[in-house]
Amino acid sequence: MKPLGLLRSGLTWGERCARYRVRHSERRPPPFPEGGQITSARTYRVQDKKLGSVVSTHESMGVATDFIDTLLVTRPYGATYSASSLALVAAPGKRTEFYTAGDTVWQRMLSSSFPWGELMTGDARTYQAGRATTEERYRGLLVPGAPRDAKGEEALAGERQGDLIGVAPAFMTDSGHVGQQGSFGDIGGMRLTREGEVVGESGYPFGVFTVPAEDAAYELTLMTTKIGSPAAVWKRSTQTETTWGFRSERRPEVESQGLPLLFPRYDVPSDGMKTVPAKNGQRIGLDVTGHAGYTPGELTGAKVSFSYDGGETWHAATTAHQGGHWTVTVDHADGTGKSVTLRTELSDANGNSVVQTVDDAYVVR
């Protein structure tokens, strides 16, 4: 796409006009907000230096296709409207976007499938004139994570109130966005055990469970998968199973206890189709995040293994901790054309743990 400043874009508004129809590159609203009535003629010209810009990269989920792009715009007086409905963006692909700078708030959402797919939602934000930023969508493994509030901050994913344990993580997250669960394409379930015995199950990827007051060891398991027509373009991270281990007891003096949930994060050196080369010694970055109710302690243990046959046979990867960062080394010289299932086991200094299995995490090319 050519920079807007080279397109010699312009438009003129006259005070006698009652209705306007404006064509604008990238289907963004014209960057000329007015603070009052238009009482005289206006001539505007688009200049890159007066706009904010984003170089946006979109990875696919293993199938080259077009994702659905939706853009919401909010003005200071409170009105929100759609500036881009059912537009298409190539995945994998990259493009430069230009936005009105100032007090206009923008929020962009992508979906891999219409109408039943997820909505990968970015933070609502404003832009500064002349400032260029970058953004990556569908980067890394798509796994459950912490939900986010309207300000983009981590929200509560699980808590205990009295004898009730409630859990509602984000169904899927990439390296920087939260995916809202698709209406008919994304399904999941949840199970809670106490000292090895099942105390509750949910047919949804969230739930509320009644538990005894006394201290005990718990395991909470979340299963997610994508089905139906949305699965046709979703060939990576096709199914996940995450089990958190923690202790809990009723504390009458505390109204809400955040559950100590650990969310693994992965930095896989994959391309836009989520494939890696068939060679040994490839490094995957490994990290963990919490949520508004819990900040993880330092990771004290990390074990990773991978499988080419859906978990029937496992191969140990090598983990290392250096300079405050964990890395995983995997050997795929013999894996050409094979899909990789990844299994990760983490524990922190507070005694909490997580075991996560991601089917079809990536493919060896």
Coordinates of C-alpha atoms in Angstrom, one line a residue:
M1 CA 0.0 0.0 0.0
K2 CA 1.3 3.5 -0.8
P3 CA 1.7 6.0 2.1
L4 CA -1.3 8.2 2.3
G5 CA 0.8 11.3 1.9
L6 CA 1.7 10.2 -1.7
L7 CA -1.9 9.6 -2.7
R8 CA -2.7 13.3 -2.7
S9 CA -5.9 12.4 -0.9
G10 CA -8.2 15.3 -0.2
L11 CA -11.8 16.3 0.3
T12 CA -13.8 19.5 0.6
W13 CA -16.9 20.0 2.8
G14 CA -19.2 22.8 2.2
E15 CA -21.6 24.3 4.8
R16 CA -24.6 23.6 2.6
C17 CA -23.9 19.9 2.4
A18 CA -26.2 17.7 4.4
R19 CA -24.8 14.2 3.7
Y20 CA -21.3 13.1 3.1
R21 CA -19.8 10.1 1.4
V22 CA -16.1 9.8 1.8
R23 CA -13.7 7.2 0.3
H24 CA -10.6 6.7 2.5
S25 CA -7.6 4.4 2.3
E26 CA -7.8 1.3 4.5
R27 CA -11.5 2.2 5.1
R28 CA -10.6 4.3 8.1
P29 CA -12.8 7.3 9.0
P30 CA -11.3 10.6 7.6
P31 CA -8.8 12.0 10.1
F32 CA -10.5 15.4 10.4
P33 CA -12.7 15.4 13.6
E34 CA -14.4 18.7 14.2
G35 CA -15.4 19.9 17.7
G36 CA -18.5 21.8 16.8
Q37 CA -20.9 22.8 13.9
I38 CA -19.5 23.2 10.5
T39 CA -20.5 26.7 9.4
S40 CA -18.1 27.3 6.5
A41 CA -16.4 25.4 3.7
R42 CA -13.6 23.0 4.7
T43 CA -10.7 21.6 2.6
Y44 CA -8.7 18.8 4.1
R45 CA -5.6 17.0 2.9
V46 CA -4.3 13.7 4.3
Q47 CA -0.7 13.8 5.5
D48 CA 1.1 10.8 7.0
K49 CA 2.8 13.0 9.6
K50 CA -0.6 13.9 11.0
L51 CA -1.6 10.3 11.5
G52 CA -0.6 7.4 13.7
S53 CA 0.6 4.3 12.0
V54 CA 0.8 0.6 12.8
V55 CA 2.7 -2.1 10.9
S56 CA 0.4 -5.0 11.6
T57 CA 1.5 -8.7 11.0
H58 CA -1.0 -11.5 10.9
E59 CA -0.1 -15.1 11.3
S60 CA -2.4 -17.8 10.0
M61 CA -3.5 -20.9 11.9
G62 CA -1.9 -23.2 9.4
V63 CA -4.1 -22.3 6.4
A64 CA -3.5 -19.3 4.1
T65 CA -6.8 -17.5 4.1
D66 CA -8.5 -14.1 4.7
F67 CA -9.4 -13.1 8.3
I68 CA -12.4 -10.9 9.0
D69 CA -11.3 -7.4 10.2
T70 CA -13.6 -5.3 12.4
L71 CA -12.7 -1.8 13.7
L72 CA -14.6 0.1 16.4
V73 CA -14.2 3.8 16.8
T74 CA -15.2 5.8 19.9
R75 CA -15.4 9.6 20.1
P76 CA -15.1 11.6 23.3
Y77 CA -18.8 12.2 23.5
G78 CA -19.3 8.5 23.9
A79 CA -20.6 7.3 20.5
T80 CA -19.0 4.1 19.3
Y81 CA -19.5 2.9 15.7
S82 CA -18.0 0.3 13.3
A83 CA -15.6 1.8 10.8
S84 CA -14.7 -1.5 9.1
S85 CA -17.2 -4.3 9.1
L86 CA -16.4 -7.6 7.4
A87 CA -13.3 -6.3 5.7
L88 CA -10.7 -8.9 4.8
V89 CA -7.1 -9.1 5.8
A90 CA -4.6 -11.7 4.4
A91 CA -3.3 -14.3 6.9
P92 CA -0.4 -14.7 6.8
G93 CA 0.3 -11.2 5.8
K94 CA 1.5 -7.7 6.8
R95 CA 0.2 -4.2 6.1
T96 CA 0.6 -0.7 7.3
E97 CA -2.5 1.0 8.8
F98 CA -3.0 4.7 9.4
Y99 CA -5.2 6.1 12.2
T100 CA -6.6 9.5 13.2
A101 CA -4.5 10.9 16.0
G102 CA -5.8 12.6 19.1
D103 CA -8.8 11.7 21.2
T104 CA -10.4 9.2 18.9
V105 CA -10.3 5.7 20.5
W106 CA -9.7 2.7 18.2
Q107 CA -10.3 -1.0 18.9
R108 CA -9.6 -3.7 16.3
M109 CA -10.8 -7.2 16.2
L110 CA -9.9 -10.1 13.9
S111 CA -11.7 -13.4 13.3
S112 CA -10.5 -16.4 11.4
S113 CA -14.0 -17.4 10.4
F114 CA -17.3 -15.7 9.9
P115 CA -19.8 -15.9 11.6
W116 CA -18.9 -18.5 14.2
G117 CA -15.2 -17.8 14.8
E118 CA -13.4 -16.2 17.7
L119 CA -12.8 -12.4 18.0
M120 CA -9.1 -11.7 18.6
T121 CA -9.5 -8.4 20.4
G122 CA -6.9 -5.7 20.8
D123 CA -6.8 -3.0 23.5
A124 CA -8.8 0.2 22.9
R125 CA -6.3 2.9 22.3
T126 CA -5.5 6.3 20.8
Y127 CA -2.7 7.3 18.4
Q128 CA -0.1 10.0 18.3
A129 CA 0.5 12.0 15.1
G130 CA 3.7 10.8 13.4
R131 CA 4.3 7.9 15.7
A132 CA 4.8 4.4 14.2
T133 CA 4.2 1.2 16.1
T134 CA 4.1 -2.5 15.4
E135 CA 1.6 -5.2 16.2
E136 CA 1.5 -9.0 15.8
R137 CA -1.8 -10.9 15.6
Y138 CA -2.2 -14.7 16.2
R139 CA 1.5 -14.8 17.2
G140 CA 2.7 -17.9 19.1
L141 CA 0.6 -20.7 20.5
L142 CA -3.1 -19.9 21.0
V143 CA -3.8 -21.0 24.6
P144 CA -6.0 -20.0 27.5
G145 CA -4.8 -16.9 29.4
A146 CA -5.8 -14.1 31.7
P147 CA -8.8 -12.0 30.6
R148 CA -8.4 -8.3 30.1
D149 CA -10.5 -5.3 31.2
A150 CA -11.5 -2.3 29.2
K151 CA -8.2 -0.6 29.9
G152 CA -6.2 -3.7 28.6
E153 CA -5.1 -4.7 32.1
E154 CA -5.2 -8.3 33.3
A155 CA -8.5 -9.1 34.9
L156 CA -9.5 -11.8 37.4
A157 CA -9.4 -15.3 36.0
G158 CA -10.4 -17.3 39.1
E159 CA -11.2 -16.7 42.8
R160 CA -12.5 -18.3 46.0
Q161 CA -15.4 -16.7 48.0
G162 CA -16.3 -18.6 51.1
D163 CA -17.0 -22.2 49.9
L164 CA -17.3 -21.3 46.2
I165 CA -14.5 -21.5 43.7
G166 CA -15.3 -19.6 40.4
V167 CA -13.1 -19.7 37.3
A168 CA -13.4 -18.0 33.9
P169 CA -10.1 -17.6 32.0
A170 CA -9.8 -16.2 28.6
F171 CA -10.7 -19.0 26.1
M172 CA -7.6 -18.2 24.0
T173 CA -4.8 -15.7 23.9
D174 CA -1.9 -15.0 21.5
S175 CA 1.2 -13.1 22.4
G176 CA -0.7 -9.9 23.2
H177 CA -4.4 -10.2 22.6
V178 CA -7.4 -12.0 24.0
G179 CA -9.7 -14.2 21.9
Q180 CA -13.4 -14.0 22.7
Q181 CA -14.9 -17.5 22.4
G182 CA -16.7 -18.1 19.1
S183 CA -20.5 -18.8 19.5
F184 CA -20.6 -22.2 17.7
G185 CA -17.0 -22.8 16.8
D186 CA -15.2 -22.9 20.2
I187 CA -16.2 -25.4 22.9
G188 CA -14.6 -26.5 26.2
G189 CA -15.2 -28.0 29.6
M190 CA -13.8 -27.8 33.1
R191 CA -13.3 -30.3 36.0
L192 CA -12.2 -29.6 39.6
T193 CA -10.8 -32.3 41.9
R194 CA -10.0 -32.2 45.6
E195 CA -7.4 -34.6 46.9
G196 CA -7.9 -36.7 43.8
E197 CA -11.7 -36.8 43.9
V198 CA -14.0 -34.9 41.5
V199 CA -16.0 -32.2 43.2
G200 CA -17.5 -30.6 40.2
E201 CA -17.6 -30.5 36.4
S202 CA -18.8 -28.0 33.8
G203 CA -19.8 -28.4 30.2
Y204 CA -18.4 -24.9 29.5
P205 CA -14.9 -23.4 29.7
F206 CA -15.8 -21.7 33.0
G207 CA -17.6 -22.8 36.2
V208 CA -18.5 -22.3 39.8
F209 CA -17.9 -25.1 42.3
T210 CA -18.9 -25.7 45.9
V211 CA -16.0 -27.0 48.0
P212 CA -15.4 -27.8 51.7
A213 CA -13.9 -25.2 54.0
E214 CA -10.8 -27.2 55.0
D215 CA -7.4 -26.8 53.4
A216 CA -6.8 -29.3 50.6
A217 CA -4.9 -29.9 47.3
Y218 CA -6.9 -29.1 44.2
E219 CA -6.5 -29.7 40.5
L220 CA -8.5 -27.7 38.0
T221 CA -8.5 -28.9 34.4
L222 CA -9.7 -26.8 31.4
M223 CA -10.2 -28.3 28.0
T224 CA -10.7 -26.2 24.8
T225 CA -11.1 -27.1 21.1
K226 CA -12.4 -25.7 17.9
I227 CA -15.1 -27.5 15.8
G228 CA -17.4 -27.1 12.8
S229 CA -16.7 -24.8 9.9
P230 CA -14.3 -22.6 11.8
A231 CA -12.0 -25.6 12.2
A232 CA -11.4 -25.7 8.5
V233 CA -8.9 -22.8 8.7
W234 CA -7.7 -23.6 12.3
K235 CA -5.0 -26.3 12.0
R236 CA -2.8 -25.1 14.9
S237 CA -3.5 -25.2 18.6
T238 CA -6.5 -27.3 17.7
Q239 CA -7.0 -28.6 21.2
T240 CA -5.6 -27.7 24.6
E241 CA -5.8 -29.2 28.1
T242 CA -4.5 -27.2 31.0
T243 CA -4.4 -28.5 34.6
W244 CA -3.6 -26.2 37.5
G245 CA -2.4 -27.5 40.9
F246 CA -2.9 -25.4 44.0
R247 CA -4.0 -25.5 47.7
S248 CA -7.1 -23.7 49.0
E249 CA -9.1 -23.2 52.2
R250 CA -11.8 -20.9 53.4
R251 CA -10.6 -17.7 55.0
P252 CA -13.6 -15.9 56.6
E253 CA -11.6 -12.7 56.9
V254 CA -10.9 -12.6 53.1
E255 CA -13.9 -11.8 50.8
S256 CA -12.1 -12.9 47.6
Q257 CA -9.0 -15.0 47.3
G258 CA -7.5 -15.0 43.8
L259 CA -6.7 -18.5 42.7
P260 CA -2.9 -19.1 42.0
L261 CA -3.3 -19.9 38.3
L262 CA -0.2 -20.0 36.1
F263 CA -0.6 -19.3 32.3
P264 CA 2.3 -20.6 30.1
R265 CA 3.5 -18.3 27.3
Y266 CA 5.6 -19.5 24.3
D267 CA 7.8 -17.8 21.8
V268 CA 8.1 -20.3 19.0
P269 CA 10.5 -19.3 16.1
S270 CA 7.8 -20.2 13.5
D271 CA 6.8 -18.5 10.3
G272 CA 3.4 -17.1 9.3
M273 CA 2.0 -20.6 8.8
K274 CA 3.3 -21.7 12.2
T275 CA 5.9 -24.1 10.8
V276 CA 9.5 -24.5 11.9
P277 CA 12.5 -26.0 9.9
A278 CA 13.5 -29.6 10.2
K279 CA 16.6 -29.1 12.2
N280 CA 18.0 -29.7 15.7
G281 CA 18.8 -27.2 18.4
Q282 CA 15.8 -24.8 17.9
R283 CA 15.0 -22.7 20.9
I284 CA 11.5 -21.8 22.2
G285 CA 11.1 -19.0 24.7
L286 CA 9.1 -20.0 27.8
D287 CA 7.5 -17.7 30.3
V288 CA 4.5 -17.6 32.7
T289 CA 1.9 -15.0 33.6
G290 CA -0.8 -14.7 36.2
H291 CA -3.9 -12.7 36.4
A292 CA -5.4 -9.9 38.5
G293 CA -5.8 -12.3 41.4
Y294 CA -2.3 -13.8 41.4
T295 CA 1.2 -12.8 40.5
P296 CA 3.3 -15.9 39.9
G297 CA 6.4 -16.6 42.1
E298 CA 9.7 -17.3 40.4
L299 CA 9.6 -20.4 38.2
T300 CA 11.4 -23.2 40.0
G301 CA 10.8 -26.0 37.6
A302 CA 10.2 -26.4 33.9
K303 CA 9.8 -29.6 31.9
V304 CA 8.8 -29.8 28.2
S305 CA 8.3 -32.7 25.9
F306 CA 6.9 -33.1 22.4
S307 CA 5.2 -35.7 20.4
Y308 CA 4.7 -36.5 16.7
D309 CA 1.8 -38.9 17.2
G310 CA -0.7 -36.9 19.3
G311 CA 0.7 -37.9 22.6
E312 CA 1.3 -41.6 22.2
T313 CA 5.0 -41.2 22.3
W314 CA 6.9 -38.4 24.0
H315 CA 10.4 -36.9 23.4
A316 CA 12.1 -34.9 26.1
A317 CA 13.2 -31.4 25.3
T318 CA 16.0 -29.6 27.1
T319 CA 15.1 -26.6 29.3
A320 CA 17.5 -24.0 30.6
H321 CA 17.3 -21.0 32.9
Q322 CA 19.7 -18.1 32.3
G323 CA 19.6 -14.4 32.9
G324 CA 16.1 -14.7 34.3
H325 CA 14.7 -16.3 31.2
W326 CA 13.7 -19.9 30.4
T327 CA 14.3 -21.5 27.1
V328 CA 13.4 -24.9 25.6
T329 CA 15.6 -26.6 23.0
V330 CA 13.9 -29.0 20.6
D331 CA 15.3 -31.3 18.0
H332 CA 13.2 -31.7 14.8
A333 CA 15.8 -32.9 12.2
D334 CA 13.7 -36.1 11.8
G335 CA 10.3 -34.4 11.8
T336 CA 9.7 -33.2 8.3
G337 CA 6.0 -32.9 7.6
K338 CA 5.0 -33.8 11.1
S339 CA 2.6 -32.0 13.5
V340 CA 4.0 -31.4 17.0
T341 CA 2.0 -31.7 20.2
L342 CA 3.7 -29.8 23.0
R343 CA 3.4 -30.7 26.7
T344 CA 4.7 -28.2 29.4
E345 CA 5.0 -28.6 33.1
L346 CA 5.8 -25.5 35.3
S347 CA 5.9 -24.8 39.0
D348 CA 6.6 -21.6 40.9
A349 CA 8.2 -20.8 44.2
N350 CA 4.8 -20.7 46.0
G351 CA 4.1 -24.3 45.3
N352 CA 1.7 -23.9 42.5
S353 CA 1.9 -25.7 39.2
V354 CA 0.5 -26.1 35.7
V355 CA 0.6 -28.8 33.1
Q356 CA -0.5 -27.8 29.6
T357 CA -0.8 -29.9 26.4
V358 CA -1.3 -28.2 23.1
D359 CA -2.2 -30.4 20.1
D360 CA -0.9 -29.3 16.7
A361 CA 1.2 -26.6 18.3
Y362 CA 3.2 -26.2 15.1
V363 CA 4.3 -28.3 12.1
V364 CA 7.8 -29.2 11.0
R365 CA 8.3 -28.2 7.4

